[in-house]
mmCIF file of C-alpha atoms in Angstrom:
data_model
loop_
_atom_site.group_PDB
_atom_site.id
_atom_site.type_symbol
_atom_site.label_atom_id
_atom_site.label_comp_id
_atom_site.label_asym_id
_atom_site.label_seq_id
_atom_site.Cartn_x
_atom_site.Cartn_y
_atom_site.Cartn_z
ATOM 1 C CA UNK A 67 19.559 0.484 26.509
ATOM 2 C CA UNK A 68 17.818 1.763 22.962
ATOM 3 C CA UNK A 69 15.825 -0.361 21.764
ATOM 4 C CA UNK A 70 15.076 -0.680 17.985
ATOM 5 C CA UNK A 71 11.969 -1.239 16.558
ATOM 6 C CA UNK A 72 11.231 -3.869 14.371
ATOM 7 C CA UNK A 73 10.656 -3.345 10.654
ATOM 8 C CA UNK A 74 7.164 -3.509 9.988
ATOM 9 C CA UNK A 75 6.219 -6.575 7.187
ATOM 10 C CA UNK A 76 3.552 -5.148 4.837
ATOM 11 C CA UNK A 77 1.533 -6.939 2.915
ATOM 12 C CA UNK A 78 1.673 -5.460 -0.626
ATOM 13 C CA UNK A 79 -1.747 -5.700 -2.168
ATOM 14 C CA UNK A 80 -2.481 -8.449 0.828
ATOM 15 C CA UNK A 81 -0.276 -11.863 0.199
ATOM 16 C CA UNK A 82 -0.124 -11.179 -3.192
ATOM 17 C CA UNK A 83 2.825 -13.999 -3.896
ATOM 18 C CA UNK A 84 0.137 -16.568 -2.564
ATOM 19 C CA UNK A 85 -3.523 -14.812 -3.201
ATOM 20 C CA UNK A 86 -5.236 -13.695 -5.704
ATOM 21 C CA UNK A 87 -3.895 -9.668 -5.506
ATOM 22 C CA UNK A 88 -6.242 -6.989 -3.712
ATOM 23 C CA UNK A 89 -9.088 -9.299 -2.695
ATOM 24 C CA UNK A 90 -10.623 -9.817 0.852
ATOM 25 C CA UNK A 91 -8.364 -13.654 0.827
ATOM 26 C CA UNK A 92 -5.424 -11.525 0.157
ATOM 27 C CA UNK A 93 -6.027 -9.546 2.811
ATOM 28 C CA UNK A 94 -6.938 -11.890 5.550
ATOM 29 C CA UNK A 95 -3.898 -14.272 4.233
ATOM 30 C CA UNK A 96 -1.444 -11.378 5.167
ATOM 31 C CA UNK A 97 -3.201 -10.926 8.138
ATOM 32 C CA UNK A 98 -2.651 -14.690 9.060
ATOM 33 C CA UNK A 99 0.557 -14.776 8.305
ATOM 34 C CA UNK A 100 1.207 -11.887 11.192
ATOM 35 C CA UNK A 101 1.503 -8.839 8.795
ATOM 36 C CA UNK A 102 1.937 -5.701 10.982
ATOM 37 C CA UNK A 103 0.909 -4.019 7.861
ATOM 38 C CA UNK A 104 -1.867 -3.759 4.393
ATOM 39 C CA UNK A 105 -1.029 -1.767 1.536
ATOM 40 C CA UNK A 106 -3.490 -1.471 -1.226
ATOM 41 C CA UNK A 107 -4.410 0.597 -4.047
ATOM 42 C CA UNK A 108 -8.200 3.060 -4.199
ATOM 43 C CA UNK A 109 -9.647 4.253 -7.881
ATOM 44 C CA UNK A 110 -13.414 5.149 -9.165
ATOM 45 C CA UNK A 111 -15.349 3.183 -10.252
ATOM 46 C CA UNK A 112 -17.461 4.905 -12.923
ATOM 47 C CA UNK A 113 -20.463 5.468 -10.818
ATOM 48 C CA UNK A 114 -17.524 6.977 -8.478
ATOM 49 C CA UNK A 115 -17.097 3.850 -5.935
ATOM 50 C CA UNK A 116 -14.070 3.490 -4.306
ATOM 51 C CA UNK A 117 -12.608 0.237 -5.498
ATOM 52 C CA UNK A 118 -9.796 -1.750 -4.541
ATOM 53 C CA UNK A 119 -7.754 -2.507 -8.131
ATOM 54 C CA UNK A 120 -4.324 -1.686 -9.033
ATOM 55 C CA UNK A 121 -4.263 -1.979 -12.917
ATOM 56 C CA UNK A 122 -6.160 0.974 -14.442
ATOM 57 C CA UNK A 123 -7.453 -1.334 -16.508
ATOM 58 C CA UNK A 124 -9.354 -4.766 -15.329
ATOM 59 C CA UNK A 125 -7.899 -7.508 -17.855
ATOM 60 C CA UNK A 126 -4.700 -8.722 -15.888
ATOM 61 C CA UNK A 127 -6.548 -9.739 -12.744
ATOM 62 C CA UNK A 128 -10.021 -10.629 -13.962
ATOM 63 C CA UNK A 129 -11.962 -12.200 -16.557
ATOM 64 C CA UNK A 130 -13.240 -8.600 -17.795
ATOM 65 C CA UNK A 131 -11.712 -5.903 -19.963
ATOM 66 C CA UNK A 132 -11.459 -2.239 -20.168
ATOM 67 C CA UNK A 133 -10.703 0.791 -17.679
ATOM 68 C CA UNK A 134 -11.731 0.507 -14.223
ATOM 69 C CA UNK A 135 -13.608 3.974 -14.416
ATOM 70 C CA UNK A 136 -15.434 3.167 -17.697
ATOM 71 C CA UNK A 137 -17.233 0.129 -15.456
ATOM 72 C CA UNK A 138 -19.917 0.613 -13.039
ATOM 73 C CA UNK A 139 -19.551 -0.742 -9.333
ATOM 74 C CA UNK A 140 -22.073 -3.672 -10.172
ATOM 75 C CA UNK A 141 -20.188 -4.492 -13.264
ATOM 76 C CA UNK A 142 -17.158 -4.670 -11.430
ATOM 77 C CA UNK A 143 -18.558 -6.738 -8.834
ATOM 78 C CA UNK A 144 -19.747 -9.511 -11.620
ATOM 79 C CA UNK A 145 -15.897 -9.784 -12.580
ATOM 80 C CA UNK A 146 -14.018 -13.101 -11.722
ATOM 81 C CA UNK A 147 -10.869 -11.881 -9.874
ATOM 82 C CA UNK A 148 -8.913 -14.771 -8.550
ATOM 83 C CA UNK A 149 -9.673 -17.609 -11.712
ATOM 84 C CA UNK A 150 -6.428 -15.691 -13.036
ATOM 85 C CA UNK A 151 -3.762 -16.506 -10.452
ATOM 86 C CA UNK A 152 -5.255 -20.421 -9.731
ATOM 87 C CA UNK A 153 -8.911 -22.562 -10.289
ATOM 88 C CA UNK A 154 -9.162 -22.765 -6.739
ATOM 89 C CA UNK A 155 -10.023 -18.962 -6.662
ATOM 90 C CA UNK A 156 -12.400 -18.812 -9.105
ATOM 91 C CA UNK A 157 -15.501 -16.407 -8.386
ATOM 92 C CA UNK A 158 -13.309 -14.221 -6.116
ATOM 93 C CA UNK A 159 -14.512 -10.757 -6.286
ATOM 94 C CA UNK A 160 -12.677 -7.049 -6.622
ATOM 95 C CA UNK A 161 -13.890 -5.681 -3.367
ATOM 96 C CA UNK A 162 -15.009 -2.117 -2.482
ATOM 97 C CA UNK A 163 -12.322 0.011 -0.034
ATOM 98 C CA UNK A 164 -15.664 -0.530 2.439
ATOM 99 C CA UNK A 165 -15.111 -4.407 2.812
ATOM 100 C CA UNK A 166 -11.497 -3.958 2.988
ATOM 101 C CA UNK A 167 -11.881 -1.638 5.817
ATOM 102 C CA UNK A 168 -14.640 -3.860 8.001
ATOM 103 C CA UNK A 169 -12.446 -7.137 7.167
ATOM 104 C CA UNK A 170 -9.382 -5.187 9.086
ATOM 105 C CA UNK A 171 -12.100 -4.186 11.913
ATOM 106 C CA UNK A 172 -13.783 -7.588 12.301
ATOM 107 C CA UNK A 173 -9.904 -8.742 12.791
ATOM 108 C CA UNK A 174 -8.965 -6.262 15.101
ATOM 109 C CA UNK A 175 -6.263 -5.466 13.543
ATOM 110 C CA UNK A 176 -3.710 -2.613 14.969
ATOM 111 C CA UNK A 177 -1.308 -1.896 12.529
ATOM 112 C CA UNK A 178 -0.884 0.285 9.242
ATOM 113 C CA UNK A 179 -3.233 0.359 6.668
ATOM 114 C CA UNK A 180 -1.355 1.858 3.097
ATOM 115 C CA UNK A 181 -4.032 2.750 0.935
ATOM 116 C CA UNK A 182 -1.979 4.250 -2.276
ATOM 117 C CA UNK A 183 -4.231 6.652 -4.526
ATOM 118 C CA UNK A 184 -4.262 5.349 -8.054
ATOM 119 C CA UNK A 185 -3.939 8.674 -9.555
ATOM 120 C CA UNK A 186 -0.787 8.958 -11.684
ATOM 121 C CA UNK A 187 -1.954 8.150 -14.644
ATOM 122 C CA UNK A 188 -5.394 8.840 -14.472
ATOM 123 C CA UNK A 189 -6.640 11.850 -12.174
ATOM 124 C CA UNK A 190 -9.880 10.613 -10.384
ATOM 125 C CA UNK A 191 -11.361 13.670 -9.986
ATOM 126 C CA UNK A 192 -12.901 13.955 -6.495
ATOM 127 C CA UNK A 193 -11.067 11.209 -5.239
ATOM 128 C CA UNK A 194 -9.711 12.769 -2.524
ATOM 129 C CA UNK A 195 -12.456 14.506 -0.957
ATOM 130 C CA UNK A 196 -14.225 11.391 -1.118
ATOM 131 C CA UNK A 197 -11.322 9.570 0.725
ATOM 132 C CA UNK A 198 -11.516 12.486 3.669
ATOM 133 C CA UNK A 199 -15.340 11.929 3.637
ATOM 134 C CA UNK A 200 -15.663 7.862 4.142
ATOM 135 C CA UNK A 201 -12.535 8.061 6.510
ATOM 136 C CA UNK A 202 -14.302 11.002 8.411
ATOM 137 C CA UNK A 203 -17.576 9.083 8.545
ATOM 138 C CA UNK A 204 -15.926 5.638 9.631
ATOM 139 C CA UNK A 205 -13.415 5.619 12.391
ATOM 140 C CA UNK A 206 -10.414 3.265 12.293
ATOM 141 C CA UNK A 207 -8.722 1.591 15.045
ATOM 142 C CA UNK A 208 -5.160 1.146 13.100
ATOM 143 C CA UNK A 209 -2.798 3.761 11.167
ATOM 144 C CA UNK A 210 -3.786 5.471 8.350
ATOM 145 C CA UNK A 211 -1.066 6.049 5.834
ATOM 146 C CA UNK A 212 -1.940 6.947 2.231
ATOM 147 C CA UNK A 213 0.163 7.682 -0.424
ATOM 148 C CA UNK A 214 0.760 7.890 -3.876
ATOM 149 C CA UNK A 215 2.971 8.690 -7.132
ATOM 150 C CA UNK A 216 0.932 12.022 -7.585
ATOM 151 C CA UNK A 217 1.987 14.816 -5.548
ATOM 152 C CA UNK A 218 -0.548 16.756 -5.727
ATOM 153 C CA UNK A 219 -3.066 14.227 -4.329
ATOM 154 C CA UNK A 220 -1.108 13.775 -1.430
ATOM 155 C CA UNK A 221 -1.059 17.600 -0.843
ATOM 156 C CA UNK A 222 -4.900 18.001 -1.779
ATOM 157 C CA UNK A 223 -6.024 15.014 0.713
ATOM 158 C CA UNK A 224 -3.664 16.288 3.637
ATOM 159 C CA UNK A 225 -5.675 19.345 2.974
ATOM 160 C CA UNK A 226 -8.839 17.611 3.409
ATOM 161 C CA UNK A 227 -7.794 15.365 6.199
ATOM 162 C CA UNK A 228 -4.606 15.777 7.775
ATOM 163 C CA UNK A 229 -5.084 13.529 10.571
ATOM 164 C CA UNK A 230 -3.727 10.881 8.486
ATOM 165 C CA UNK A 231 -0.172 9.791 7.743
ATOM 166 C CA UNK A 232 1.156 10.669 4.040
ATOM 167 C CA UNK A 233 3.923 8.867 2.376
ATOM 168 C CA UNK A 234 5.560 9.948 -1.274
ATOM 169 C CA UNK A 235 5.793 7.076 -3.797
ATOM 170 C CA UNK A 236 8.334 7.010 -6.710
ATOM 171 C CA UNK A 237 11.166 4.995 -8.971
ATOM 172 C CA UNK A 238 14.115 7.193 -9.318
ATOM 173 C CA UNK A 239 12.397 10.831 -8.147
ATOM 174 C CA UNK A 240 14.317 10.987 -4.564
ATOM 175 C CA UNK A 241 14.410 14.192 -4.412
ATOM 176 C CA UNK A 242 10.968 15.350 -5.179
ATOM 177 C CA UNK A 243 10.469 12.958 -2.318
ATOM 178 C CA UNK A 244 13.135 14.188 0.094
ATOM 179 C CA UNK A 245 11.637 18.041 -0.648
ATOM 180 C CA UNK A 246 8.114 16.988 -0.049
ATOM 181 C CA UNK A 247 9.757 15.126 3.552
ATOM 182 C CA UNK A 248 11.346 18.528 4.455
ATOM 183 C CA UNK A 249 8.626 20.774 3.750
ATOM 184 C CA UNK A 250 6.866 18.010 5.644
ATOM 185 C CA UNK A 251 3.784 17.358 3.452
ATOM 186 C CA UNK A 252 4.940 13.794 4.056
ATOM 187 C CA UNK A 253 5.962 11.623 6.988
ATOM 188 C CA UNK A 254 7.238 8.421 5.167
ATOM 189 C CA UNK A 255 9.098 7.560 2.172
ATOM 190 C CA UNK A 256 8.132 4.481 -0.008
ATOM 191 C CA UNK A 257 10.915 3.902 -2.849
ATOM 192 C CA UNK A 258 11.500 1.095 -5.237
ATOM 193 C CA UNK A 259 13.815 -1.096 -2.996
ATOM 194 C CA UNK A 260 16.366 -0.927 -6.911
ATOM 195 C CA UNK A 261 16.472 2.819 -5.937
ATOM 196 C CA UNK A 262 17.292 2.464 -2.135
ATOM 197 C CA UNK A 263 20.399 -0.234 -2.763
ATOM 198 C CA UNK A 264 21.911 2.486 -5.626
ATOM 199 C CA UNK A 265 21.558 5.358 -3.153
ATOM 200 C CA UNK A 266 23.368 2.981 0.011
ATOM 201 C CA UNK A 267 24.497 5.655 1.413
ATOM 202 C CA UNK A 268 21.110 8.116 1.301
ATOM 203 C CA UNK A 269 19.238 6.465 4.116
ATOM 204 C CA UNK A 270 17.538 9.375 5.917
ATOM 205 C CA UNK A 271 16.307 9.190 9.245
ATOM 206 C CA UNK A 272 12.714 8.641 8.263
ATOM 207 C CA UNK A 273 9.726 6.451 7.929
ATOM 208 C CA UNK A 274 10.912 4.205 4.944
ATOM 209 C CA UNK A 275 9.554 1.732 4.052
ATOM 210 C CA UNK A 276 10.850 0.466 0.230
ATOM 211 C CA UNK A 277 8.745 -1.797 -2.521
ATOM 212 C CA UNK A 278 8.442 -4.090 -3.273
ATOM 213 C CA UNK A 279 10.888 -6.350 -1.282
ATOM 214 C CA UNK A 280 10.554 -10.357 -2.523
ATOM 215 C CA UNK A 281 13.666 -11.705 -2.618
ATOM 216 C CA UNK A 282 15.601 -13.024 0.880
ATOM 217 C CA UNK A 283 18.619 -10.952 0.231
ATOM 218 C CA UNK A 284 16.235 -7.880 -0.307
ATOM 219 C CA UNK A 285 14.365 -9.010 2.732
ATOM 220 C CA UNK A 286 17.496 -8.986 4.987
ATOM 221 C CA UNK A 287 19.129 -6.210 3.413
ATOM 222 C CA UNK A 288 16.100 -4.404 4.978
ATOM 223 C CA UNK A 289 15.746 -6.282 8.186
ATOM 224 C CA UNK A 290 19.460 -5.145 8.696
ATOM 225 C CA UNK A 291 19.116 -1.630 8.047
ATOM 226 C CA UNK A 292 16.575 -1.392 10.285
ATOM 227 C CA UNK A 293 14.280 0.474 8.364
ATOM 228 C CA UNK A 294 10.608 1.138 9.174
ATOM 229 C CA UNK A 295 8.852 -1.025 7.005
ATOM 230 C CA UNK A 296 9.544 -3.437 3.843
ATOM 231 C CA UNK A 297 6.270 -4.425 1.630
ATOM 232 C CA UNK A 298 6.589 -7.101 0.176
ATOM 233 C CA UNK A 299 4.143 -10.192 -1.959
ATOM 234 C CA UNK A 300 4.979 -12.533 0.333
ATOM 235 C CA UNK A 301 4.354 -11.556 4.119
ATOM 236 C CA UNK A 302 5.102 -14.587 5.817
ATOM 237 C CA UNK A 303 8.263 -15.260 4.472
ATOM 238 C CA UNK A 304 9.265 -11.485 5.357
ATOM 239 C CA UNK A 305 7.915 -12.467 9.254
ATOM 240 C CA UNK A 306 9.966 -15.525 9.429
ATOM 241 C CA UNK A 307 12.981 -14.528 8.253
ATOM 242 C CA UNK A 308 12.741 -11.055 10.517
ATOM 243 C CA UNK A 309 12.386 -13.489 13.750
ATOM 244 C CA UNK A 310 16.161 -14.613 12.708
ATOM 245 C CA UNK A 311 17.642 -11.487 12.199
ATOM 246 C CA UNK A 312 16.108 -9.060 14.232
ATOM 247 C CA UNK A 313 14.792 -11.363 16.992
ATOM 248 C CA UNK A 314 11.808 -10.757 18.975
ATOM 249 C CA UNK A 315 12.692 -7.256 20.946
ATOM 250 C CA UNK A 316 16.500 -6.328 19.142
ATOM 251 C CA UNK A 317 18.390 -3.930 21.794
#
């Protein structure tokens, strides 16, 4: 008989409902709680680092202030990124896409890897090449997937380095998304899970995997569509409540 696969829980920004977002305890927290994936975000730094940050700008997460590409990698570094989300965290640093990577190595860890290129609203020039160039140098043992709002950085790094999985991010633009899947420039679909429950009956055969997925009913809404992934802030809840509605190996 067919069996189904299981939806893949990933980690959005690492255990971001119980971490301080996109830093190493994040990352191992979601790896703890049995995430089968990581999805994170990559910008420059201004010295052109590639840094692990979502915001453009520093001030929500850390003690700093100001655009993440107006600050040098070793004035990022002296940020305080976790005293924000508890006091427990304090002196937690914004890590480099480097100690992400070794810290899913050292783990041995199997599964996907989502590394979204912050480049909607500001165009790192050279990001992309750069990407190709550290993921050419250092070899990963788990799937690559990157993606991103920007079309035209998925298309430019596929260029560069098309051994990777590509996924198209967006809101409401399904079908710039569902051209890019049939022209297949992308693999995967990642959609605001508000989008996917308004478009019920638009659930293509393909890798998708909506954001970002919090609440139980969301949760089981895509546990029982059996759709390839869910991200979601809160990983272990996501596991959990997949173990009672999909089981351990669904026929």
């Amino acid at each position: 008989m067919f069996k189904r696969q299981p939806t893949q829980i990933i980690a959005h920004r690492g255990s971001k409902g119980t971490r301080p977002e996109n830093t190493l305890l994040a990352f191992q927290a979601a790896l703890d709680a049995g995430a089968d994936g990581i999805e994170t975000d990559v910008q420059f730094s201004k010295d052109q680092q590639l840094v692990i940050m979502h915001d453009e700008r520093v001030d929500r997460t850390t003690n700093g202030t100001g655009l993440v590409q107006d600050q040098t990698l070793a004035e990022l570094k002296r940020l305080d990124a976790g005293s924000h989300f508890g006091s427990e965290f304090a002196g937690t640093k914004i890590p480099t896409l480097d100690e992400v990577i070794q810290l899913l190595i050292r783990d041995e860890f199997t599964g996907v890897f989502n590394l979204e290129l912050k480049t909607n609203k500001i165009h790192y020039d050279g990001i992309e090449q750069a990407l190709a160039d550290y993921f050419t140098r250092q070899p990963v043992p788990f799937r690559l997937v990157f993606s991103s709002f920007r079309a035209q950085s998925i298309i430019t790094l596929r260029s560069l380095y098309p051994q990777a999985e590509y996924a198209k991010l967006f809101k409401t633009a399904g079908r710039q998304a569902r051209r890019m899947q049939r022209q297949h420039l992308v693999g995967g679909l990642h959609p605001d899970i508000r989008w996917v429950k308004a478009h019920r009956f638009w659930l293509p055969h393909v890798q998708l995997r909506p954001w970002t997925v919090n609440s139980p009913a969301d949760m089981a809404y895509c546990l029982r569509h059996h759709f390839a992934g869910l991200i979601t802030d809160y990983p272990a809840r996501a596991v959990a409540l997949r173990t009672k509605i999909q089981g351990g190996n669904e026929a």
